[in-house]
Short mmCIF file of C-alpha atoms and ligand atoms in Angstrom, two decimals:
data_model
loop_
_atom_site.label_atom_id
_atom_site.label_comp_id
_atom_site.label_asym_id
_atom_site.label_seq_id
_atom_site.Cartn_x
_atom_site.Cartn_y
_atom_site.Cartn_z
CA MET A 1366 25.27 -25.79 22.13
CA SER A 1367 21.26 -24.37 21.41
CA GLY A 1368 19.49 -26.72 18.41
CA PRO A 1369 17.90 -24.49 15.65
CA VAL A 1370 16.31 -21.41 15.68
CA ALA A 1371 12.04 -22.60 14.54
CA PRO A 1372 10.98 -20.12 11.90
CA VAL A 1373 7.88 -17.84 13.17
CA ARG A 1374 4.23 -20.17 13.40
CA GLY A 1375 2.72 -18.73 9.87
CA MET A 1376 5.33 -17.38 8.63
CA ASN A 1377 6.16 -19.70 4.47
CA ASP A 1378 9.52 -20.31 2.53
CA VAL A 1379 8.54 -20.34 -0.60
CA LEU A 1380 11.25 -23.63 -1.80
CA PRO A 1381 13.19 -23.39 -4.97
CA ASP A 1382 10.87 -26.78 -6.56
CA ARG A 1383 7.96 -23.66 -6.36
CA THR A 1384 9.72 -20.47 -6.94
CA PRO A 1385 9.01 -20.95 -11.19
CA CYS A 1386 5.36 -21.57 -10.46
CA TRP A 1387 5.87 -18.05 -8.20
CA GLN A 1388 7.44 -16.65 -10.20
CA ARG A 1389 5.04 -17.20 -13.66
CA LEU A 1390 2.21 -16.07 -11.67
CA GLU A 1391 3.53 -12.39 -11.29
CA ALA A 1392 4.94 -12.25 -14.77
CA ILE A 1393 1.33 -13.16 -16.38
CA ALA A 1394 0.04 -10.78 -13.83
CA ARG A 1395 2.39 -7.86 -14.02
CA ASP A 1396 2.30 -8.21 -18.29
CA THR A 1397 -1.43 -8.17 -17.93
CA LEU A 1398 -2.25 -5.30 -15.74
CA SER A 1399 1.03 -3.19 -18.15
CA ALA A 1400 -1.08 -4.27 -21.53
CA TYR A 1401 -4.43 -2.47 -19.10
CA GLY A 1402 -2.36 0.72 -18.19
CA TYR A 1403 -1.95 0.15 -14.38
CA ALA A 1404 1.28 1.09 -13.34
CA GLU A 1405 3.36 0.02 -9.89
CA ILE A 1406 4.06 1.27 -6.92
CA ARG A 1407 6.50 -0.18 -4.10
CA LEU A 1408 4.87 1.14 -0.75
CA PRO A 1409 7.16 0.03 3.16
CA ILE A 1410 5.61 -2.70 4.67
CA LEU A 1411 5.17 -0.66 8.12
CA GLU A 1412 3.15 2.12 8.52
CA ARG A 1413 1.93 4.37 11.13
CA THR A 1414 -0.95 1.81 13.13
CA GLU A 1415 -3.13 5.58 12.63
CA LEU A 1416 -3.71 4.16 9.17
CA PHE A 1417 -5.47 1.51 9.55
CA ARG A 1418 -7.80 2.53 12.48
CA ARG A 1419 -8.55 5.61 10.09
CA SER A 1420 -9.39 3.11 7.40
CA ILE A 1421 -10.28 -0.29 7.95
CA GLY A 1422 -12.00 0.59 10.87
CA GLU A 1423 -12.06 -0.21 14.23
CA VAL A 1424 -14.22 -3.28 14.55
CA THR A 1425 -12.72 -4.66 12.18
CA ASP A 1426 -11.59 -8.18 13.50
CA ILE A 1427 -8.37 -6.75 11.58
CA VAL A 1428 -7.74 -4.14 13.70
CA GLU A 1429 -9.82 -5.10 16.83
CA LYS A 1430 -6.48 -8.10 16.84
CA GLU A 1431 -5.10 -9.02 14.11
CA MET A 1432 -2.54 -6.52 13.55
CA TYR A 1433 1.03 -7.49 14.38
CA THR A 1434 1.57 -3.47 15.99
CA PHE A 1435 4.62 -2.11 18.29
CA GLU A 1436 6.30 0.61 19.42
CA ASP A 1437 9.34 1.02 18.14
CA ARG A 1438 12.90 2.63 19.35
CA SER A 1439 11.12 6.42 18.84
CA GLY A 1440 7.67 5.51 20.59
CA ASP A 1441 6.09 5.50 16.91
CA SER A 1442 2.73 2.49 17.10
CA LEU A 1443 3.93 0.78 13.86
CA SER A 1444 1.85 -1.61 11.84
CA LEU A 1445 2.96 -4.47 9.59
CA ARG A 1446 0.90 -3.94 7.48
CA PRO A 1447 -2.72 -6.09 7.03
CA GLU A 1448 -3.30 -5.24 3.23
CA ALA A 1449 -2.19 -2.66 0.97
CA THR A 1450 -4.95 -0.20 -0.80
CA ALA A 1451 -4.97 1.90 2.77
CA GLY A 1452 -0.87 2.64 2.32
CA LEU A 1453 -1.62 2.72 -1.56
CA VAL A 1454 -4.02 5.58 -0.52
CA ARG A 1455 -1.62 7.74 2.08
CA ALA A 1456 1.06 7.42 -0.61
CA GLY A 1457 -1.39 8.30 -3.42
CA ILE A 1458 -2.16 11.49 -0.64
CA SER A 1459 1.46 12.13 0.58
CA HIS A 1460 3.13 12.99 -3.01
CA GLY A 1461 0.20 14.47 -4.79
CA LEU A 1462 -0.34 11.62 -7.29
CA LEU A 1463 -4.46 12.08 -7.32
CA HIS A 1464 -4.68 15.64 -8.83
CA ASN A 1465 -7.24 15.93 -11.40
CA GLN A 1466 -5.96 13.21 -12.82
CA PRO A 1467 -7.27 8.96 -12.63
CA ARG A 1468 -4.31 6.77 -11.48
CA ARG A 1469 -4.00 3.06 -12.09
CA LEU A 1470 -1.57 1.69 -9.70
CA TRP A 1471 -0.72 -1.92 -8.71
CA CYS A 1472 1.61 -3.07 -5.85
CA ALA A 1473 2.91 -6.52 -4.75
CA GLY A 1474 4.23 -7.98 -1.64
CA PRO A 1475 3.87 -9.67 1.47
CA MET A 1476 0.95 -9.13 4.47
CA PHE A 1477 0.39 -10.05 7.99
CA ARG A 1478 -2.93 -10.52 10.57
CA HIS A 1479 -2.32 -12.71 13.09
CA GLU A 1480 -5.21 -14.69 12.04
CA ARG A 1481 -5.39 -19.01 13.07
CA PRO A 1482 -3.14 -20.63 10.81
CA GLN A 1483 -4.71 -23.40 8.10
CA LYS A 1484 -4.38 -24.32 4.65
CA GLY A 1485 -4.25 -21.49 2.48
CA ARG A 1486 -4.20 -18.34 5.80
CA HIS A 1487 -1.32 -17.90 6.98
CA ARG A 1488 0.48 -14.78 9.33
CA GLN A 1489 2.94 -13.72 6.19
CA PHE A 1490 0.27 -14.14 2.91
CA HIS A 1491 1.26 -12.51 -0.74
CA GLN A 1492 -0.41 -9.99 -3.06
CA ILE A 1493 -0.68 -8.37 -6.46
CA ASP A 1494 -3.00 -5.62 -4.86
CA VAL A 1495 -4.64 -3.58 -8.05
CA GLU A 1496 -6.46 0.02 -7.73
CA ALA A 1497 -8.15 3.06 -9.68
CA LEU A 1498 -8.42 5.86 -7.97
CA GLY A 1499 -10.33 9.06 -9.31
CA PHE A 1500 -12.81 6.94 -11.82
CA ALA A 1501 -16.95 7.36 -10.27
CA GLY A 1502 -17.28 3.94 -12.87
CA PRO A 1503 -19.23 1.81 -13.94
CA ASP A 1504 -17.78 1.10 -16.32
CA ILE A 1505 -14.17 0.89 -14.60
CA ASP A 1506 -15.44 -1.53 -11.58
CA ALA A 1507 -15.75 -3.61 -15.10
CA GLU A 1508 -13.02 -3.43 -16.13
CA LEU A 1509 -11.35 -4.14 -13.31
CA ILE A 1510 -12.57 -7.15 -13.06
CA LEU A 1511 -12.23 -7.62 -17.17
CA LEU A 1512 -8.22 -7.55 -15.83
CA ALA A 1513 -8.82 -10.27 -13.54
CA SER A 1514 -10.70 -12.15 -15.66
CA ARG A 1515 -8.33 -12.36 -18.43
CA LEU A 1516 -6.34 -13.59 -16.08
CA TRP A 1517 -7.14 -16.32 -15.28
CA ARG A 1518 -7.50 -16.90 -18.49
CA ARG A 1519 -3.77 -16.66 -18.66
CA LEU A 1520 -3.37 -18.42 -15.83
CA GLY A 1521 -5.75 -21.48 -17.70
CA LEU A 1522 -7.97 -21.32 -14.00
CA GLU A 1523 -10.88 -22.14 -15.83
CA HIS A 1524 -12.93 -22.94 -12.34
CA LEU A 1525 -13.33 -19.17 -10.60
CA ARG A 1526 -17.30 -18.26 -9.45
CA LEU A 1527 -18.08 -14.19 -9.54
CA GLU A 1528 -20.52 -13.11 -6.63
CA VAL A 1529 -20.88 -9.58 -7.07
CA ASN A 1530 -23.48 -7.17 -4.17
CA SER A 1531 -23.60 -3.55 -4.28
CA LEU A 1532 -23.16 -1.58 -0.23
CA GLY A 1533 -24.88 1.20 -1.38
CA THR A 1534 -23.69 4.52 -0.04
CA PRO A 1535 -22.85 4.90 3.57
CA ALA A 1536 -25.89 6.68 4.63
CA ALA A 1537 -28.38 3.60 2.54
CA ARG A 1538 -25.53 1.40 4.43
CA ALA A 1539 -26.12 3.18 8.06
CA ALA A 1540 -30.18 2.93 7.25
CA TYR A 1541 -29.99 -0.74 5.98
CA ARG A 1542 -28.30 -1.82 8.92
CA GLU A 1543 -30.59 -0.28 11.78
CA LYS A 1544 -33.35 -2.00 9.86
CA LEU A 1545 -31.08 -5.25 10.07
CA VAL A 1546 -30.28 -4.48 13.68
CA VAL A 1547 -33.85 -4.81 14.43
CA TRP A 1548 -34.29 -8.08 12.73
CA LEU A 1549 -31.19 -9.80 14.28
CA ALA A 1550 -32.32 -8.38 17.48
CA LYS A 1551 -36.00 -10.57 17.15
CA ARG A 1552 -33.89 -13.13 16.32
CA LYS A 1553 -31.22 -13.31 19.04
CA HIS A 1554 -31.60 -16.60 20.55
CA ASP A 1555 -30.73 -18.16 17.07
CA LEU A 1556 -27.18 -16.15 16.95
CA ASP A 1557 -24.03 -18.08 18.67
CA ALA A 1558 -21.49 -15.50 20.94
CA ASP A 1559 -19.73 -14.09 17.91
CA SER A 1560 -22.49 -12.83 16.07
CA LEU A 1561 -24.40 -11.56 18.92
CA ARG A 1562 -21.01 -9.42 19.76
CA ARG A 1563 -21.13 -7.85 16.32
CA LEU A 1564 -24.58 -7.01 16.31
CA LYS A 1565 -23.76 -4.14 18.56
CA THR A 1566 -20.24 -3.26 16.89
CA ASN A 1567 -20.59 -4.72 13.45
CA PRO A 1568 -23.49 -6.06 12.48
CA LEU A 1569 -23.48 -6.47 8.59
CA ARG A 1570 -20.46 -8.93 9.15
CA ILE A 1571 -22.97 -11.14 10.45
CA LEU A 1572 -24.19 -12.08 7.46
CA ASP A 1573 -20.80 -13.66 6.41
CA SER A 1574 -21.24 -15.44 8.91
CA LYS A 1575 -19.68 -18.89 8.76
CA ASP A 1576 -21.99 -20.68 11.47
CA PRO A 1577 -24.46 -22.64 9.60
CA ALA A 1578 -26.86 -21.78 11.68
CA VAL A 1579 -26.95 -18.27 11.72
CA GLN A 1580 -26.00 -18.89 7.58
CA ALA A 1581 -29.33 -19.95 7.29
CA LEU A 1582 -30.49 -17.25 9.53
CA VAL A 1583 -29.56 -14.65 6.83
CA ALA A 1584 -30.34 -16.63 4.14
CA GLU A 1585 -33.77 -14.44 5.35
CA ALA A 1586 -33.01 -11.49 6.36
CA PRO A 1587 -33.25 -8.26 4.26
CA ALA A 1588 -30.99 -8.13 1.45
CA ILE A 1589 -28.79 -5.52 1.30
CA THR A 1590 -29.75 -4.84 -2.61
CA ASP A 1591 -33.09 -4.03 -1.38
CA HIS A 1592 -32.26 -1.30 0.13
CA LEU A 1593 -30.22 0.39 -2.03
CA ASP A 1594 -30.29 4.42 -3.12
CA ALA A 1595 -30.74 5.33 -6.46
CA GLY A 1596 -27.62 5.88 -7.62
CA SER A 1597 -25.36 3.32 -6.38
CA ALA A 1598 -28.70 1.12 -7.71
CA ALA A 1599 -28.32 2.61 -10.80
CA HIS A 1600 -24.47 2.08 -10.97
CA PHE A 1601 -25.30 -1.49 -9.86
CA GLU A 1602 -27.07 -2.13 -12.47
CA ALA A 1603 -25.37 -0.45 -15.22
CA LEU A 1604 -22.36 -3.04 -13.72
CA ARG A 1605 -24.31 -5.76 -14.70
CA GLY A 1606 -25.25 -5.03 -18.19
CA TYR A 1607 -21.59 -4.53 -18.78
CA LEU A 1608 -21.12 -7.40 -17.06
CA ASP A 1609 -23.83 -9.51 -19.48
CA ASP A 1610 -22.25 -7.59 -22.65
CA ALA A 1611 -18.37 -8.99 -21.62
CA GLY A 1612 -20.15 -11.97 -21.22
CA ILE A 1613 -18.92 -12.69 -17.48
CA ALA A 1614 -20.69 -15.47 -15.21
CA TYR A 1615 -21.51 -13.95 -11.93
CA THR A 1616 -23.49 -14.06 -8.71
CA VAL A 1617 -25.04 -11.24 -6.86
CA ASN A 1618 -24.82 -12.41 -3.37
CA PRO A 1619 -26.83 -9.32 -0.82
CA ARG A 1620 -24.71 -11.47 1.60
CA LEU A 1621 -21.12 -10.11 0.74
CA VAL A 1622 -20.36 -7.77 3.11
CA ARG A 1623 -16.42 -7.47 2.75
CA GLY A 1624 -14.29 -7.15 6.31
CA LEU A 1625 -13.22 -4.09 5.97
CA ASP A 1626 -15.13 -0.68 6.82
CA TYR A 1627 -14.05 1.29 4.10
CA TYR A 1628 -16.10 -0.14 0.93
CA THR A 1629 -18.73 1.56 -0.55
CA ARG A 1630 -21.47 0.94 -3.59
CA THR A 1631 -19.69 -2.20 -5.21
CA VAL A 1632 -17.70 -5.01 -3.90
CA PHE A 1633 -16.83 -8.49 -5.46
CA GLU A 1634 -15.11 -11.61 -4.91
CA TRP A 1635 -13.83 -14.41 -7.39
CA VAL A 1636 -14.26 -17.82 -4.72
CA THR A 1637 -12.83 -21.73 -6.21
CA ASP A 1638 -14.68 -25.18 -4.10
CA ARG A 1639 -11.31 -26.39 -5.01
CA LEU A 1640 -9.11 -25.24 -1.69
CA GLY A 1641 -11.46 -25.68 1.38
CA ALA A 1642 -12.21 -23.64 3.42
CA GLN A 1643 -10.50 -20.63 2.25
CA GLY A 1644 -11.84 -20.57 -1.59
CA ALA A 1645 -11.62 -16.62 -1.89
CA VAL A 1646 -8.55 -15.55 -4.38
CA CYS A 1647 -9.27 -12.80 -4.91
CA SER A 1648 -11.91 -10.46 -3.32
CA GLY A 1649 -11.88 -6.16 -3.73
CA GLY A 1650 -15.10 -2.97 -3.88
CA ARG A 1651 -15.19 0.28 -4.56
CA TYR A 1652 -14.01 3.10 -1.38
CA ASP A 1653 -14.94 6.07 -2.47
CA GLU A 1654 -14.94 8.03 0.77
CA LEU A 1655 -11.82 6.56 1.62
CA VAL A 1656 -9.37 8.96 0.15
CA SER A 1657 -11.17 12.03 1.50
CA GLN A 1658 -11.13 10.16 5.29
CA LEU A 1659 -6.95 9.91 4.87
CA GLY A 1660 -6.98 13.34 4.79
CA GLY A 1661 -7.31 13.98 0.80
CA ARG A 1662 -9.75 15.23 -1.32
CA ARG A 1663 -12.63 13.19 -1.93
CA THR A 1664 -11.99 11.04 -4.95
CA PRO A 1665 -13.81 7.62 -5.79
CA ALA A 1666 -11.83 4.44 -6.13
CA ILE A 1667 -11.68 0.66 -6.58
CA GLY A 1668 -10.06 -2.20 -6.19
CA TRP A 1669 -8.99 -5.75 -5.85
CA ALA A 1670 -6.42 -7.58 -4.16
CA MET A 1671 -4.94 -11.41 -5.21
CA GLY A 1672 -4.19 -13.72 -2.20
CA LEU A 1673 -0.93 -15.13 -3.97
CA GLU A 1674 -0.96 -19.24 -1.72
CA ARG A 1675 -3.89 -19.51 -3.07
CA VAL A 1676 -4.01 -19.07 -6.49
CA ALA A 1677 -0.34 -20.68 -6.27
CA GLU A 1678 -1.62 -23.42 -5.32
CA LEU A 1679 -4.92 -23.90 -7.56
CA LEU A 1680 -1.80 -23.43 -10.45
CA ALA A 1681 0.63 -26.38 -8.20
CA GLY A 1682 -1.41 -28.69 -11.15
CA ILE A 1683 -1.07 -26.93 -14.12
CA ASP A 1684 2.24 -28.10 -16.64
CA PHE A 1685 3.15 -24.35 -18.11
CA ALA A 1686 5.40 -25.71 -20.86
CA GLY A 1687 8.48 -23.57 -21.44
CA VAL A 1688 9.23 -22.78 -19.18
CA ASP A 1689 13.06 -24.89 -18.36
CA ASP A 1690 15.40 -22.87 -16.06
CA ARG A 1691 17.76 -27.01 -17.12
CA PRO A 1692 21.10 -25.66 -17.63
CA GLN A 1693 21.79 -25.65 -20.85
CA ALA A 1694 25.51 -26.46 -21.00
CA TYR A 1695 27.51 -27.31 -17.96
CA LEU A 1696 31.35 -26.62 -17.03
CA VAL A 1697 33.24 -29.83 -16.36
CA SER A 1698 36.97 -28.34 -15.23
CA LEU A 1699 39.84 -31.18 -14.09
CA GLY A 1700 42.78 -30.21 -12.00
CA GLU A 1701 43.58 -26.95 -10.49
CA ARG A 1702 45.32 -25.31 -13.49
CA ALA A 1703 41.74 -25.93 -15.26
CA ARG A 1704 39.09 -25.10 -12.68
CA ARG A 1705 40.77 -21.38 -12.45
CA ALA A 1706 40.81 -21.27 -16.37
CA ALA A 1707 36.57 -22.27 -16.20
CA LEU A 1708 35.36 -19.40 -14.48
CA LEU A 1709 37.97 -17.30 -17.26
CA LEU A 1710 36.27 -19.40 -19.92
CA ALA A 1711 31.82 -18.87 -18.44
CA GLU A 1712 32.33 -15.45 -18.45
CA HIS A 1713 34.04 -15.03 -21.51
CA LEU A 1714 30.21 -18.12 -23.07
CA ARG A 1715 28.44 -15.26 -20.79
CA ASP A 1716 29.75 -11.77 -22.28
CA ALA A 1717 29.22 -14.16 -25.72
CA LEU A 1718 25.58 -15.77 -25.43
CA PRO A 1719 23.53 -13.48 -23.07
CA GLY A 1720 21.42 -15.20 -21.31
CA LEU A 1721 22.91 -18.67 -21.97
CA ARG A 1722 22.06 -21.14 -18.89
CA LEU A 1723 25.37 -22.48 -18.07
CA HIS A 1724 26.34 -24.56 -14.53
CA THR A 1725 29.69 -24.57 -13.45
CA HIS A 1726 30.82 -27.35 -11.70
CA CYS A 1727 32.90 -25.64 -8.55
CA GLY A 1728 35.04 -27.75 -6.63
CA GLU A 1729 37.51 -30.49 -6.96
CA ALA A 1730 35.59 -33.90 -8.57
CA SER A 1731 36.43 -36.56 -11.02
CA LEU A 1732 35.30 -37.41 -14.74
CA LYS A 1733 33.12 -39.50 -14.23
CA SER A 1734 31.64 -37.80 -11.16
CA GLN A 1735 31.42 -34.49 -13.11
CA MET A 1736 29.78 -36.31 -16.15
CA LYS A 1737 27.36 -38.05 -14.05
CA LYS A 1738 26.06 -34.32 -12.95
CA ALA A 1739 26.92 -32.86 -16.23
CA ASP A 1740 24.19 -35.49 -17.12
CA ARG A 1741 21.54 -35.28 -14.73
CA SER A 1742 21.86 -31.33 -14.94
CA GLY A 1743 19.16 -32.34 -17.95
CA ALA A 1744 22.14 -29.84 -20.30
CA ALA A 1745 22.60 -30.52 -24.07
CA VAL A 1746 26.52 -30.26 -23.89
CA ALA A 1747 28.74 -30.82 -20.74
CA ILE A 1748 32.36 -28.99 -22.46
CA VAL A 1749 35.65 -29.94 -20.49
CA LEU A 1750 38.00 -28.58 -19.59
CA GLY A 1751 41.76 -30.64 -18.78
CA ASP A 1752 44.80 -28.86 -18.06
CA ASP A 1753 46.02 -29.72 -20.95
CA GLU A 1754 42.86 -28.28 -23.04
CA SER A 1755 43.18 -25.08 -20.87
CA GLY A 1756 46.72 -24.70 -21.10
CA ALA A 1757 46.61 -24.07 -24.79
CA GLY A 1758 43.10 -22.12 -24.95
CA ARG A 1759 40.85 -25.20 -26.04
CA ALA A 1760 38.03 -27.06 -25.09
CA ALA A 1761 36.26 -30.07 -25.15
CA VAL A 1762 32.25 -30.37 -26.41
CA LYS A 1763 30.14 -33.56 -25.15
CA PRO A 1764 26.54 -33.49 -26.88
CA LEU A 1765 25.55 -34.99 -24.21
CA ARG A 1766 21.74 -36.12 -25.75
CA SER A 1767 22.06 -36.64 -29.64
CA GLY A 1768 25.10 -39.47 -28.44
CA ALA A 1769 27.28 -36.75 -31.89
CA ASP A 1770 30.95 -36.91 -30.58
CA GLN A 1771 33.10 -34.53 -29.13
CA GLU A 1772 34.36 -31.79 -30.39
CA LEU A 1773 37.66 -30.31 -29.65
CA MET A 1774 37.41 -26.18 -30.45
CA ASP A 1775 39.37 -22.72 -29.53
CA TRP A 1776 37.96 -20.52 -27.19
CA THR A 1777 37.01 -18.41 -29.72
CA ASP A 1778 34.93 -21.08 -31.76
CA LEU A 1779 33.10 -22.09 -28.94
CA PRO A 1780 30.54 -19.48 -28.81
CA VAL A 1781 29.07 -19.94 -32.37
CA ARG A 1782 30.38 -23.37 -32.42
CA LEU A 1783 27.85 -23.56 -29.24
CA ARG A 1784 24.80 -21.81 -30.06
CA GLU A 1785 25.04 -24.65 -33.11
CA MET A 1786 25.22 -27.47 -31.02
CA LEU A 1787 22.39 -26.72 -28.38
CA GLU A 1788 20.39 -25.40 -31.65
CA SER A 1789 20.82 -29.56 -32.65
CA GLU A 1790 20.65 -30.55 -29.38
CA ARG A 1791 17.37 -29.36 -28.57
CA ARG A 1792 15.78 -31.36 -26.32
P1 ATP B 2495 -10.64 -14.42 3.77
O1 ATP B 2495 -12.06 -13.93 3.45
O2 ATP B 2495 -10.06 -15.86 3.20
O3 ATP B 2495 -10.46 -14.00 5.51
P2 ATP B 2495 -10.60 -11.31 2.78
O4 ATP B 2495 -11.94 -11.51 3.58
O5 ATP B 2495 -10.38 -11.47 4.28
O6 ATP B 2495 -10.51 -13.17 2.95
P3 ATP B 2495 -9.36 -9.83 2.29
O7 ATP B 2495 -8.66 -8.74 3.34
O8 ATP B 2495 -9.80 -8.97 0.35
O9 ATP B 2495 -9.31 -11.60 2.32
O10 ATP B 2495 -7.91 -10.47 1.32
C1 ATP B 2495 -7.55 -10.66 -0.43
C2 ATP B 2495 -6.83 -11.97 -0.94
O11 ATP B 2495 -6.35 -11.92 0.01
C3 ATP B 2495 -8.11 -13.03 -0.25
O12 ATP B 2495 -8.74 -12.73 -1.02
C4 ATP B 2495 -7.51 -13.95 -0.24
O13 ATP B 2495 -7.13 -14.08 -0.81
C5 ATP B 2495 -5.77 -13.24 0.64
N1 ATP B 2495 -5.58 -13.67 2.02
C6 ATP B 2495 -6.34 -12.71 3.04
N2 ATP B 2495 -6.78 -13.39 4.22
C7 ATP B 2495 -5.26 -14.66 4.19
C8 ATP B 2495 -4.63 -15.18 4.73
N3 ATP B 2495 -4.37 -14.60 6.33
N4 ATP B 2495 -3.34 -16.66 3.94
C9 ATP B 2495 -4.26 -16.63 3.07
N5 ATP B 2495 -4.69 -15.25 1.90
C10 ATP B 2495 -5.38 -14.18 2.57
MG1 MG B 2496 -9.82 -12.56 6.40
#
C-alpha cells in the first residue's frame, strides 16, 4: 500500500468554508463589471509559449524562470498562462474582435507562475482581468481606476492605496533607460547581485527592487516622470485631473515600473499594508503597442488584474450580511418505504418552490438522530416522513425554531403551507 498523493506545492484547494467568500467576491465583481459595460470572454489556460515570449518579454522574471512550459505530444512548446492579457489580445486578434470598434472585456481564472510559495504568493493563483481595447485614453484609464475603486467600496475594503506612474512611449522609455544605466553604473558598488544582472538585461526593474539598500539608492535616481515625452506627460496630467475630479486619492510613484515589458504610459497598483510583504492586490497599465506586437492592427489598450487570493484574504474578517446557505427545511425519513418516498417528495417540493434550500437525510438513522441533525443544520423546519405518512401521501412538518406545534398535511398542501411556515419561522 502507498500513502495519500501529496498536492502540488504552491497550488491550493479552496475549501467549502471559504468558497462563500469567493462566490460573493466573484458575484460583486461580475455585477460591477457588467454595470460598466464589460463583457466576459473565456480563454484557454494553455497558450503557445511564443505568445508570452513576444508579449511579456524575454528578460522578465516570468518568462525567464517562472513559466510552466512543456512540449505537448505534437512537439509544440506550450505554457500554462502566467497572466491573462496576452491570451486575451491573442483571442481578440484571432477572432477579429478589435476591428474598428472598441471593446470592454473581462475574464477570470487560474494563472500559473513557478515562484517561491509564501503567504499571498502561490504557483496557481486566480485573477479577474479587465481590459479596454481600442481606447487611447486618458478618460478610459480613469474609468478603469474608478471601476476598481467602486469594487473596493462594494466589497467593504477601505484601506487600499492607489499608486500611479507613467512609463511614457517606448522611445521615451528607451532614452530614460540609457540615462538610468549611466547613473546606476556609477554606483555599481551599491547594487546587489540581482540588480547588477538587471543592469544589463532589464535596468528599469532595479527601480522596484525589494532590497532596502537598493531602494534607498534608487530613491535618488532620475525619475521617469521627469523624462516623459510631451504626449505621455499630457496624458498623465489629464488622468491625474480626472482622478482629482472624482475624489480618488493616489500617490505618484515614479519607481512603479511593473514586471511586464509591454506597458506604455499609465501604470498603477492598488496596495495594502494588511497582507505583509505581498501587498499588491490589483495592478495594471496601458499597453498601446501590444496588439501590433502580436500581429494585429495597432490598438491602444489598457487593463488591470486583481489577485483573488489576496482580496479573499482581506475579506476573511468581513461578515457578508444576508448570505445564508443553511438549509431552510430538512427532510427526515423513517424506514425503506419512506426513504423512497422522500426522494420523490423532495423533487416535488423543489418543483413547487424553486430555490428552496432543502436538505434530505440520506441513509438509515433513528428519528432522534435525524432530528438532531435537522436541528444542527440550522433548518427552520423538519419534514418528517414515516412509513405510515408516506403511504397515505402525507407528511408531518415540525417548526424547529418557534416551538410551534407539528402539523400533519397532504403532500399537495405542503408547498403552500411550507412557504407560510418558513415566513413565520424566519431566523
Ligand atoms: P507581485 O509584485 O506581488 O509579484 P505582480 O506585479 O507580479 O505582483 P501582476 O503580474 O501584475 O502581479 O498580477 C496582478 C495581481 O495578481 C497582483 O497584483 C497580485 O494581486 C496577483 N498576483 C501576482 N502574482 C501572484 C502570485 N504568485 N500569487 C498570488 N497572487 C499573485
Ligand atoms: Mg510578481
